[in-house]
PDB file of C-alpha atoms in Angstrom:
ATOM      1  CA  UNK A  23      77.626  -9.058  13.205  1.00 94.00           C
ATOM      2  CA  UNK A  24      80.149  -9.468  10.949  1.00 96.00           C
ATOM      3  CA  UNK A  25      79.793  -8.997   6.575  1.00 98.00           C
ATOM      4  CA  UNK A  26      82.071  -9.551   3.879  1.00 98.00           C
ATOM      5  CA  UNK A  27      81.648  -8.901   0.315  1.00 98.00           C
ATOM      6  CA  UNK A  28      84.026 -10.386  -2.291  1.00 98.00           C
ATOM      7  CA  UNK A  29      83.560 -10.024  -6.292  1.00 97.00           C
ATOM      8  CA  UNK A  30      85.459 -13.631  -6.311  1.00 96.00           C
ATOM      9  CA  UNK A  31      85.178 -13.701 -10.297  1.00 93.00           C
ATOM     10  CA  UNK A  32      84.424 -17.390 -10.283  1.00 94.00           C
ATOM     11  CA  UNK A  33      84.077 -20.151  -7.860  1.00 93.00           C
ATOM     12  CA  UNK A  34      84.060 -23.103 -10.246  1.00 88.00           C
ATOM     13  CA  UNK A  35      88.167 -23.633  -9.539  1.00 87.00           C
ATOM     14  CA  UNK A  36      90.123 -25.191  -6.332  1.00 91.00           C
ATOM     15  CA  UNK A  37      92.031 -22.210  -6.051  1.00 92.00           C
ATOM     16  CA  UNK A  38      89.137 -19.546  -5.533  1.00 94.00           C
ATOM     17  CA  UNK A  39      87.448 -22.101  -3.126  1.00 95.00           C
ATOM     18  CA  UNK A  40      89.927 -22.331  -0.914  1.00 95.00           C
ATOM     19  CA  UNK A  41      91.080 -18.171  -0.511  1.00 95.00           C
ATOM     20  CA  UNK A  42      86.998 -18.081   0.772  1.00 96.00           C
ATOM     21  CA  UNK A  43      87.131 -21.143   2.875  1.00 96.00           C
ATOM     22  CA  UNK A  44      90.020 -19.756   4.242  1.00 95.00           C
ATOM     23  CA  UNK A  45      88.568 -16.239   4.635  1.00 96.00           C
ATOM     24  CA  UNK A  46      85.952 -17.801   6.517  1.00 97.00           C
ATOM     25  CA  UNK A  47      87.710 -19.540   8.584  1.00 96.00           C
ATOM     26  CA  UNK A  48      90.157 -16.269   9.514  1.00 96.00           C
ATOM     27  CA  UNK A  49      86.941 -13.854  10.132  1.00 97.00           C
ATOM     28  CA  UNK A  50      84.166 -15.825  10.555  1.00 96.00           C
ATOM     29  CA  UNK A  51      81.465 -13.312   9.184  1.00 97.00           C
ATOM     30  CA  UNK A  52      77.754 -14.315   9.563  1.00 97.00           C
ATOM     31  CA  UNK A  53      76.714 -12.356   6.532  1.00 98.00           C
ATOM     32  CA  UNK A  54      78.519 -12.972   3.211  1.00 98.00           C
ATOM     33  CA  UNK A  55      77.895 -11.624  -0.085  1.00 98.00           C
ATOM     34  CA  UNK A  56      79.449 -12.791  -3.463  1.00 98.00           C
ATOM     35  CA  UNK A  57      79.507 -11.025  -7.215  1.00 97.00           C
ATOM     36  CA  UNK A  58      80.200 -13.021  -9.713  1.00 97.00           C
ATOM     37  CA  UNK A  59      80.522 -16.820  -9.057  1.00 97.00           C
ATOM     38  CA  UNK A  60      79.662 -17.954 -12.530  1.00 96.00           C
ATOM     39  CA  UNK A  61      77.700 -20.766 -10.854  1.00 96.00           C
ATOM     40  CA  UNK A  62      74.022 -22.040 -11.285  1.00 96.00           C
ATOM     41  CA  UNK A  63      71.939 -21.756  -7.990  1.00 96.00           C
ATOM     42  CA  UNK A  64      72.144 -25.356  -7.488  1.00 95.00           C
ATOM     43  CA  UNK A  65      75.901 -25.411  -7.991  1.00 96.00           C
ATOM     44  CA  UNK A  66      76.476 -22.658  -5.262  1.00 97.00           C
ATOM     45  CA  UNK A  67      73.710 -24.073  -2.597  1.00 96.00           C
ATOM     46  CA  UNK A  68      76.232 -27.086  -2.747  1.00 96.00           C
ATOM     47  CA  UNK A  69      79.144 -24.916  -2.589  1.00 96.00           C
ATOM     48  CA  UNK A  70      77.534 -22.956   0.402  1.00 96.00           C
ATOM     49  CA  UNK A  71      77.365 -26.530   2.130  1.00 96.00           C
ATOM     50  CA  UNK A  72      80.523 -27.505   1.644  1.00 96.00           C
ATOM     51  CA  UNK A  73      81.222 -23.446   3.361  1.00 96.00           C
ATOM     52  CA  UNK A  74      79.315 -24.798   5.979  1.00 95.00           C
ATOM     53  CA  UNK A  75      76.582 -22.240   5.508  1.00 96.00           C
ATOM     54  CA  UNK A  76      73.103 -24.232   5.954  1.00 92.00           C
ATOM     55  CA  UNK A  77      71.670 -20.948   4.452  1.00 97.00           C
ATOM     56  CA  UNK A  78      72.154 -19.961   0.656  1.00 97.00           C
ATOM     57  CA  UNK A  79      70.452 -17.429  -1.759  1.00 98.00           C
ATOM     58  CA  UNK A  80      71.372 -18.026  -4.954  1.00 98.00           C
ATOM     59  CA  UNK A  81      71.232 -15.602  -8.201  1.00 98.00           C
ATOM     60  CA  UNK A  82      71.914 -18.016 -11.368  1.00 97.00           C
ATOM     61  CA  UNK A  83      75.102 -16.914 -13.577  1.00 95.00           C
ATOM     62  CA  UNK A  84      74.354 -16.110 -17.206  1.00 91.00           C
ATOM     63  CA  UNK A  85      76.389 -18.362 -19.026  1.00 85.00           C
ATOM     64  CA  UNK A  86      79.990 -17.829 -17.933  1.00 84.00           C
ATOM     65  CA  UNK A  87      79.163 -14.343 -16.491  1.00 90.00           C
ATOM     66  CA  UNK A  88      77.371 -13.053 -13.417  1.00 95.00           C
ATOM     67  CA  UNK A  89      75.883 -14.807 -10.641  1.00 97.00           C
ATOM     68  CA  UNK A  90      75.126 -13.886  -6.730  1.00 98.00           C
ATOM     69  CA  UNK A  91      74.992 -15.273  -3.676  1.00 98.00           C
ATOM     70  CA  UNK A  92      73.675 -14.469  -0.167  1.00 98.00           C
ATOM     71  CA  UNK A  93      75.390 -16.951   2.778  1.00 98.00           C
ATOM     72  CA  UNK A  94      74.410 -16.762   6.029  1.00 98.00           C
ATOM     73  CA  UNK A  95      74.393 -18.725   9.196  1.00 94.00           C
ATOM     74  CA  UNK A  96      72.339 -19.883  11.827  1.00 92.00           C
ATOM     75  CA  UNK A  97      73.093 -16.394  14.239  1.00 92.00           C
ATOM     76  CA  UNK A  98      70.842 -14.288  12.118  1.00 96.00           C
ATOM     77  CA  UNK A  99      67.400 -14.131  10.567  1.00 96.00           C
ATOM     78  CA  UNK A 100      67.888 -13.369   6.831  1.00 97.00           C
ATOM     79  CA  UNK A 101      64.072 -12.440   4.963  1.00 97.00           C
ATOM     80  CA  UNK A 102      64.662 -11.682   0.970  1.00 98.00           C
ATOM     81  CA  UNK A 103      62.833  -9.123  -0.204  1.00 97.00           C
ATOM     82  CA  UNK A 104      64.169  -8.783  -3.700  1.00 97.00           C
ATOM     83  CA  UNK A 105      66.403  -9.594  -6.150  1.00 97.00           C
ATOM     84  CA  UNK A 106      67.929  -9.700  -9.779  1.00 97.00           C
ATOM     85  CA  UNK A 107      71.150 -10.174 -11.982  1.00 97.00           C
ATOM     86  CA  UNK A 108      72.819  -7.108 -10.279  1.00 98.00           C
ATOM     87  CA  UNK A 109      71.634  -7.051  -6.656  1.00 98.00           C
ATOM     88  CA  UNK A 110      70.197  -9.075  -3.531  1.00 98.00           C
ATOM     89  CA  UNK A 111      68.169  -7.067  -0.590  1.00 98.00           C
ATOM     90  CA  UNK A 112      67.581  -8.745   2.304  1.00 98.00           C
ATOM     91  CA  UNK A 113      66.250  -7.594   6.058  1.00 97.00           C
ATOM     92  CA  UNK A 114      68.486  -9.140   8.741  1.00 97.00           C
ATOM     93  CA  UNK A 115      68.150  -9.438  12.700  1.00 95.00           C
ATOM     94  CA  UNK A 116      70.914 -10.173  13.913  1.00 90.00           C
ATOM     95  CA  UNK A 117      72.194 -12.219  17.071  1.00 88.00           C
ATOM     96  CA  UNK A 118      71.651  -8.703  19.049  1.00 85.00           C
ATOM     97  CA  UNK A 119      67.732  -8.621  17.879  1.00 88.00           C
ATOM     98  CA  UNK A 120      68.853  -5.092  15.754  1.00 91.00           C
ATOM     99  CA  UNK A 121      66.476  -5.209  12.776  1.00 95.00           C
ATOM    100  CA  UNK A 122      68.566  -3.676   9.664  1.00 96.00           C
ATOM    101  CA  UNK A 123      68.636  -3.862   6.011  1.00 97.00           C
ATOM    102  CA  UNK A 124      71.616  -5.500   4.138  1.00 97.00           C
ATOM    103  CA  UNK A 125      71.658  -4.723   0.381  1.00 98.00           C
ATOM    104  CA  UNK A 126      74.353  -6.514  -1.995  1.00 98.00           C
ATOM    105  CA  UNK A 127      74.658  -4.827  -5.050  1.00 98.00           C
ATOM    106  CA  UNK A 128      76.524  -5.752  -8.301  1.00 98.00           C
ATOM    107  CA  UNK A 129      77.317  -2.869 -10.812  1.00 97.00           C
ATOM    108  CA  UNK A 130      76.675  -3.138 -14.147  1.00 96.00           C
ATOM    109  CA  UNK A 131      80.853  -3.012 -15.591  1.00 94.00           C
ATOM    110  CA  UNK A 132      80.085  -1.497 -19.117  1.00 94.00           C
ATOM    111  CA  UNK A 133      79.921   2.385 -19.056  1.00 93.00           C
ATOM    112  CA  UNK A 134      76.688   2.184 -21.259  1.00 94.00           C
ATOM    113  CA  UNK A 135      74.924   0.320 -18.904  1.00 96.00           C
ATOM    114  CA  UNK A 136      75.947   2.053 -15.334  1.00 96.00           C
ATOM    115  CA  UNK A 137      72.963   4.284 -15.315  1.00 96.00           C
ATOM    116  CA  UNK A 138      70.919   1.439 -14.263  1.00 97.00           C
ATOM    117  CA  UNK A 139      72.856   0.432 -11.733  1.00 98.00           C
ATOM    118  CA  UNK A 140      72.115   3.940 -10.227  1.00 98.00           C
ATOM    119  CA  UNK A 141      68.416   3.581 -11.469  1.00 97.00           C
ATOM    120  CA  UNK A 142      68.676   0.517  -9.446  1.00 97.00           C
ATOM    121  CA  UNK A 143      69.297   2.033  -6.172  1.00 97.00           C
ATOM    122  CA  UNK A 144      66.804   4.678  -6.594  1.00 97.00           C
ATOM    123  CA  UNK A 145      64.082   2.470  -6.532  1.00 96.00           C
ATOM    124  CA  UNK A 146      65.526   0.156  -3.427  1.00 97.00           C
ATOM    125  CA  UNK A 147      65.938   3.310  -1.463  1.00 96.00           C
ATOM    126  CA  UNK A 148      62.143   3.898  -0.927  1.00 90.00           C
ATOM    127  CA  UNK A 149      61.516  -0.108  -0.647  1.00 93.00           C
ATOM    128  CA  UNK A 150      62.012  -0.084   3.279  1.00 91.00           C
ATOM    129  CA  UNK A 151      62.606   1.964   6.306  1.00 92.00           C
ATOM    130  CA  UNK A 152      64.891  -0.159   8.207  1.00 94.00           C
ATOM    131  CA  UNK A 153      68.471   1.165   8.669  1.00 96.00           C
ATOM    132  CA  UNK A 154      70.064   0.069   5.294  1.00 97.00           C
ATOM    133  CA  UNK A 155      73.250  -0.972   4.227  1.00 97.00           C
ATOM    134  CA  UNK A 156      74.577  -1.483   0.719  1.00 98.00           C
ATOM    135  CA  UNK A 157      77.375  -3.187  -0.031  1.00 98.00           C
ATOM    136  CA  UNK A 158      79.198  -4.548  -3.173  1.00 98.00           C
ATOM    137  CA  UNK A 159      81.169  -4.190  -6.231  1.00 98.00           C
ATOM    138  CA  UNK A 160      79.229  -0.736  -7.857  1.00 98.00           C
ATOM    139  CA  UNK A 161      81.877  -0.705 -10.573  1.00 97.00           C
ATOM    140  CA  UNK A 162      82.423   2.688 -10.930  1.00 97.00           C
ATOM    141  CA  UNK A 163      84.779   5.043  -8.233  1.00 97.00           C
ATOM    142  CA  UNK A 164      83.478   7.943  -6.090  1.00 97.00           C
ATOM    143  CA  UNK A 165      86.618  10.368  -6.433  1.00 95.00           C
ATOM    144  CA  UNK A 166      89.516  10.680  -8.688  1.00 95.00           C
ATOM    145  CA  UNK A 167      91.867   9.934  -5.918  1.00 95.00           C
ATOM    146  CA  UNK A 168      90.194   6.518  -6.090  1.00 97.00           C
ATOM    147  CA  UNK A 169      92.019   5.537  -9.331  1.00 97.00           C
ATOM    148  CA  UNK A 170      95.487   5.016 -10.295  1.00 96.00           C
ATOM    149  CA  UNK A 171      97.136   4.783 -13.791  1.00 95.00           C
ATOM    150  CA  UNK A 172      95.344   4.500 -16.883  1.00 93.00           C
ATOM    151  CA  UNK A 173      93.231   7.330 -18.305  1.00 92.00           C
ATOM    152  CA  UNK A 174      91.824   9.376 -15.630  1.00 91.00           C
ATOM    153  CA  UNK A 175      87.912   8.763 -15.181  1.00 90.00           C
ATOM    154  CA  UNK A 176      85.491  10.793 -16.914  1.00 91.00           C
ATOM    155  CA  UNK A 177      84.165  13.629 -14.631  1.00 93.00           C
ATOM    156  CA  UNK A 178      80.696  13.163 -15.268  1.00 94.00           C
ATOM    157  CA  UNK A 179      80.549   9.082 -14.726  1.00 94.00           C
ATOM    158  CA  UNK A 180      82.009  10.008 -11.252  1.00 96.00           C
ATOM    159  CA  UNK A 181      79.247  12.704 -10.852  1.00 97.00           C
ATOM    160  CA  UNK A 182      76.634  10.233 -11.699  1.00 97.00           C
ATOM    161  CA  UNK A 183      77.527   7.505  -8.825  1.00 97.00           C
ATOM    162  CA  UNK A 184      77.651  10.318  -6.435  1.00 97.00           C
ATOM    163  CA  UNK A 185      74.142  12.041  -7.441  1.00 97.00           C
ATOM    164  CA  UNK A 186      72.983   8.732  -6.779  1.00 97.00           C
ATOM    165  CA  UNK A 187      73.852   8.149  -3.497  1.00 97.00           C
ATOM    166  CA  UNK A 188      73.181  11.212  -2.420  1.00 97.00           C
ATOM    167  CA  UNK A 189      69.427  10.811  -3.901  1.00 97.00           C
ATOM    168  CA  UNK A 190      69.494   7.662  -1.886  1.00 97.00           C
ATOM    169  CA  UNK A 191      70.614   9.336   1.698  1.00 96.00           C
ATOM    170  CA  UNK A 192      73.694   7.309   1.212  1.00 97.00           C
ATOM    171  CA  UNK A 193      76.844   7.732   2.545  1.00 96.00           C
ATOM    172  CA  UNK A 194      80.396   5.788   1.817  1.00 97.00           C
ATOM    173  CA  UNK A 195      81.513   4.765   5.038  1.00 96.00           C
ATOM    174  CA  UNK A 196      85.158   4.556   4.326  1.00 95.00           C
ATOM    175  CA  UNK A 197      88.008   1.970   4.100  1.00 96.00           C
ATOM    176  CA  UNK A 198      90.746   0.957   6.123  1.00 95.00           C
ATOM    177  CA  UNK A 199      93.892  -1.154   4.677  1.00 95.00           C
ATOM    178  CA  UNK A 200      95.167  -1.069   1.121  1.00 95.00           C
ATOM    179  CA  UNK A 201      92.933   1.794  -0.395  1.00 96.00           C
ATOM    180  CA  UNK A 202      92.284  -0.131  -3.671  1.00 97.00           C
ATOM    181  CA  UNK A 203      89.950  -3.033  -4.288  1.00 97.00           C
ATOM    182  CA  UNK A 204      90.649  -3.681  -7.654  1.00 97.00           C
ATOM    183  CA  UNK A 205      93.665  -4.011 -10.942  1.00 95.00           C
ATOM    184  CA  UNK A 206      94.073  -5.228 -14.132  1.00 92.00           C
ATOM    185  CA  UNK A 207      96.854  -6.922 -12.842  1.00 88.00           C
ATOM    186  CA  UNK A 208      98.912  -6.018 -15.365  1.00 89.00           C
ATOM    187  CA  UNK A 209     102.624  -4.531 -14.933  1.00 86.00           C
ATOM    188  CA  UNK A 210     104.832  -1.719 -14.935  1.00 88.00           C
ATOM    189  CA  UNK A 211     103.065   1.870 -17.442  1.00 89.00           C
ATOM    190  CA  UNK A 212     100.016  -0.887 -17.306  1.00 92.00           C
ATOM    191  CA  UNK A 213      99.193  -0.990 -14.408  1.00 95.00           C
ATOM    192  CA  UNK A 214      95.994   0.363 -12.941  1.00 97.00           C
ATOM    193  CA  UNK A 215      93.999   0.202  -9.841  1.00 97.00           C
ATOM    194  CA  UNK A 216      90.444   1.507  -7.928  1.00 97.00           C
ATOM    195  CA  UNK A 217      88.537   1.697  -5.389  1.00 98.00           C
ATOM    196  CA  UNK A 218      84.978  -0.299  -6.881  1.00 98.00           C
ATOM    197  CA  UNK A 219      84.301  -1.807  -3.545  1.00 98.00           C
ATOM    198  CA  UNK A 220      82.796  -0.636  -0.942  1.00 98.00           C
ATOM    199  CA  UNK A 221      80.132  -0.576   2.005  1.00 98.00           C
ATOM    200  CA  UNK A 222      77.034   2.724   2.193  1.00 97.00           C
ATOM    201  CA  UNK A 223      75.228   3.314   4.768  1.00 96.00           C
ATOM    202  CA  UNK A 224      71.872   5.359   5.479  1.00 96.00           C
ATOM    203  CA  UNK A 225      71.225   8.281   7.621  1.00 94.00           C
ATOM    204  CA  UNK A 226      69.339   6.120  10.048  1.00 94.00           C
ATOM    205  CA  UNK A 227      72.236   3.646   9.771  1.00 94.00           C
ATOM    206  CA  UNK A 228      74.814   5.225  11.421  1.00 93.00           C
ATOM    207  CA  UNK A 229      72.518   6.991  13.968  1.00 93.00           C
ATOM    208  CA  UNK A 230      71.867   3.359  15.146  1.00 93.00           C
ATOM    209  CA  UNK A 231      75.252   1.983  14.329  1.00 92.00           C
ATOM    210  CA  UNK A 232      79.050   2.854  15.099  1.00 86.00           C
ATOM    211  CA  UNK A 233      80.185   4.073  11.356  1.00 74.00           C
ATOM    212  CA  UNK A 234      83.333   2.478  11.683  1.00 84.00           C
ATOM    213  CA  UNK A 235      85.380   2.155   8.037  1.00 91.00           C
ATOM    214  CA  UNK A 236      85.264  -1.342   5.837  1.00 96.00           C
ATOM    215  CA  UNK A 237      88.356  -3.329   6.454  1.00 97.00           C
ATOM    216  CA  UNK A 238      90.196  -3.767   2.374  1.00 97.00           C
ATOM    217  CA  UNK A 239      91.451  -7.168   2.666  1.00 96.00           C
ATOM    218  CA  UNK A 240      93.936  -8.892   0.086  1.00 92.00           C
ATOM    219  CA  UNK A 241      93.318 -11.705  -1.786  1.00 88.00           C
ATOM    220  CA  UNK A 242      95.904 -12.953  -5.212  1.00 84.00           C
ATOM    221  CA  UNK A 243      93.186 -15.475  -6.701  1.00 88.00           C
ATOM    222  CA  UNK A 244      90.824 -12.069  -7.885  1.00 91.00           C
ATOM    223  CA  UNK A 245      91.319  -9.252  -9.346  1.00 94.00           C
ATOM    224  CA  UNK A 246      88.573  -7.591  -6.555  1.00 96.00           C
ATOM    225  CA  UNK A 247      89.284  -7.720  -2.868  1.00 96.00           C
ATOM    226  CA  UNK A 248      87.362  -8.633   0.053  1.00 97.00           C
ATOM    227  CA  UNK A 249      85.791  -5.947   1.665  1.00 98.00           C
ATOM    228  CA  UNK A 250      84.454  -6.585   5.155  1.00 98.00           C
ATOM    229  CA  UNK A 251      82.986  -4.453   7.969  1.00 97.00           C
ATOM    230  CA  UNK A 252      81.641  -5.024  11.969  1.00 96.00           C
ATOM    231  CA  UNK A 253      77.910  -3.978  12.579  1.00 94.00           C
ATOM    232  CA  UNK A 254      78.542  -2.829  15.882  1.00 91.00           C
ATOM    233  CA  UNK A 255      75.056  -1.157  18.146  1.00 90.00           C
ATOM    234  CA  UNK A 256      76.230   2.091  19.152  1.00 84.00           C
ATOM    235  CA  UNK A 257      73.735   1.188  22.457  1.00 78.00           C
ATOM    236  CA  UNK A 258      76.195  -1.714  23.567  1.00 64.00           C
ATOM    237  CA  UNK A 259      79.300   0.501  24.452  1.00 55.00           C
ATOM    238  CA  UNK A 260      81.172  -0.655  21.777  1.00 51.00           C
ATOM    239  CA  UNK A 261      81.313  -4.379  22.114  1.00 52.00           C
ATOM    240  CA  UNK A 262      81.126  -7.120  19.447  1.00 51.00           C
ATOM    241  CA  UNK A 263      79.475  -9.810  20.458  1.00 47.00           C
ATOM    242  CA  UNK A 264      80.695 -12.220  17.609  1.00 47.00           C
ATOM    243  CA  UNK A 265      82.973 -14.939  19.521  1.00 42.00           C
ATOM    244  CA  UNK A 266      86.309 -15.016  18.627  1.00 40.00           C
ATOM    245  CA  UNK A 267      89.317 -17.816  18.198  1.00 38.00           C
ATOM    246  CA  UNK A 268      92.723 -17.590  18.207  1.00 37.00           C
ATOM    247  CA  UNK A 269      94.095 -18.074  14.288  1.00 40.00           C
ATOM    248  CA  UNK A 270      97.099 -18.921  12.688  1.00 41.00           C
ATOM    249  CA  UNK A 271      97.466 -16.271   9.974  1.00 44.00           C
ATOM    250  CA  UNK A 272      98.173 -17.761   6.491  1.00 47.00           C
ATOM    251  CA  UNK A 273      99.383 -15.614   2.803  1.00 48.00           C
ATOM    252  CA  UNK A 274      99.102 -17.619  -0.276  1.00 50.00           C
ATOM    253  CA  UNK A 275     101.957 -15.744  -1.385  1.00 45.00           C
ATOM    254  CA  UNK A 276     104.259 -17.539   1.617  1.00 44.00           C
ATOM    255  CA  UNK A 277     104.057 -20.838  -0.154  1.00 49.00           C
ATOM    256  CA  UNK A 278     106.372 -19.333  -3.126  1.00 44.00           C
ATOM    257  CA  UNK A 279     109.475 -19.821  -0.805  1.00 38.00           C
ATOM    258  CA  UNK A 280     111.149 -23.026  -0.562  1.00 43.00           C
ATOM    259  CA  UNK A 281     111.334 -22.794   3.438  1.00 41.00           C
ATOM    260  CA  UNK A 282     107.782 -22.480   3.755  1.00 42.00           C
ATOM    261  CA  UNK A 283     106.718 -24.917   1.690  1.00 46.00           C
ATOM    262  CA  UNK A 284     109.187 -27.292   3.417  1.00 43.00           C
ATOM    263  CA  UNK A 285     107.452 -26.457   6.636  1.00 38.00           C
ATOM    264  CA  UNK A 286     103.621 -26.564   5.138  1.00 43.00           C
ATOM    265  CA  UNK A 287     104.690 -30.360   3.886  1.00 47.00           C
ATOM    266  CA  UNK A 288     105.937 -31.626   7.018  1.00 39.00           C
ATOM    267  CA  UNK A 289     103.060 -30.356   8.982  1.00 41.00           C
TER     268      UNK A 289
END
């Protein structure tokens, strides 16, 4: 089974739409959780149609801010257990019949209100003994090497995020790619960029399941990336049953130069 998690920040314009569609369409996960779409649930169950996801679990934005969703196809059994503004936690079998626990979790972004973000997971971790994994945007970084430029991160917010996992049997499974998931996108002395995205995983988690790293992808349409990871059985000798298709590979970027956008327009 495949995830990805995106803070997309916004899904109301073409632009957005389109770098998930074509997301989709390049990795075909089965599981896919979004932070911040900005949309009412009725506005994203018709934008997880036109996805082509029959299933949607929608969290209602707050005005112009916030929102969730939970998209997930036909492959896998998807049972909510809770929700709320900042998280969705599901229990999944997947297409393999491996019963796990798939938390999406949206961290609060103001430093007054992280401790309930942390609060949060403290009181999900003793919800369910199913392997869990918890996934998202946490808005906060777990080491100082996780940050560059700007002011460096106050010790003890770092400190917080990782007595909280740690409470929680949680453990950050890695990346692999670019190593930051987030900027200001600003230039030059301005610049700054983290690492606020991640997947966690339980104790019982990777016992049952090869702890292979999150894959950073790159998006130019948010200021988050795409972070996506395989749920591979350690029992099936490494194999992922997920079909694949060959893709043409596609950067947003490409269309800048003249040449290529010759070539996109006559095709």
């Amino acid at each position: 089974m495949r995830i990805l998690s995106w803070n997309v920040r916004g899904l109301g314009n073409d632009r957005t739409f389109l770098a998930l569609k074509k997301f989709l369409q390049l990795y075909r996960p089965q599981l896919v959780f979004l932070c911040e779409t900005r949309l009412k649930t009725i506005h994203m169950n018709n934008v997880g149609l036109k996805l082509n996801f029959k299933n949607c679990f929608a969290v209602s934005s707050n005005g112009k801010s916030g929102g969730l969703a939970l998209l997930w196809d036909s492959d896998i059994r998807v049972s909510i257990s809770s929700f709320s503004n900042h998280h969705i936690d599901p229990e999944v079998d997947n297409e393999d019949g491996n019963h796990m626990r798939c938390t999406g979790v949206y961290g609060h972004p103001e430093t007054s209100q992280k401790k309930y973000t942390w609060t949060l997971l403290r009181r999900l971790a003793g919800l369910s003994l199913s392997p869990w994994l918890c996934f998202g945007d946490f808005n906060e970084i777990l080491n100082l090497d996780e940050k560059r430029g700007g002011i460096e991160r106050e010790a003890d917010m770092i400190s917080e995020f990782r007595k909280a996992i740690q409470e929680c049997d949680l453990k950050d499974l890695g990346c692999s790619g670019y190593p930051f998931t987030w900027s200001n996108r600003r230039y030059g002395p301005h610049f700054i960029e983290e690492r606020l995205d991640r997947f966690l995983g339980s104790i019982e988690w990777t016992q049952r399941f090869q702890d292979d790293a999150a894959k950073n992808l790159v998006s130019w349409c948010s200021d988050h990336s795409p972070v996506m990871l395989d749920v591979i059985d350690r029992g099936n000798g490494g194999q992922n049953h997920r079909r694949t298709l060959s893709r043409v590979h596609y950067e947003d970027f490409w269309s800048t130069y003249d040449e290529c956008r010759g070539i996109i327009q006559r095709n």
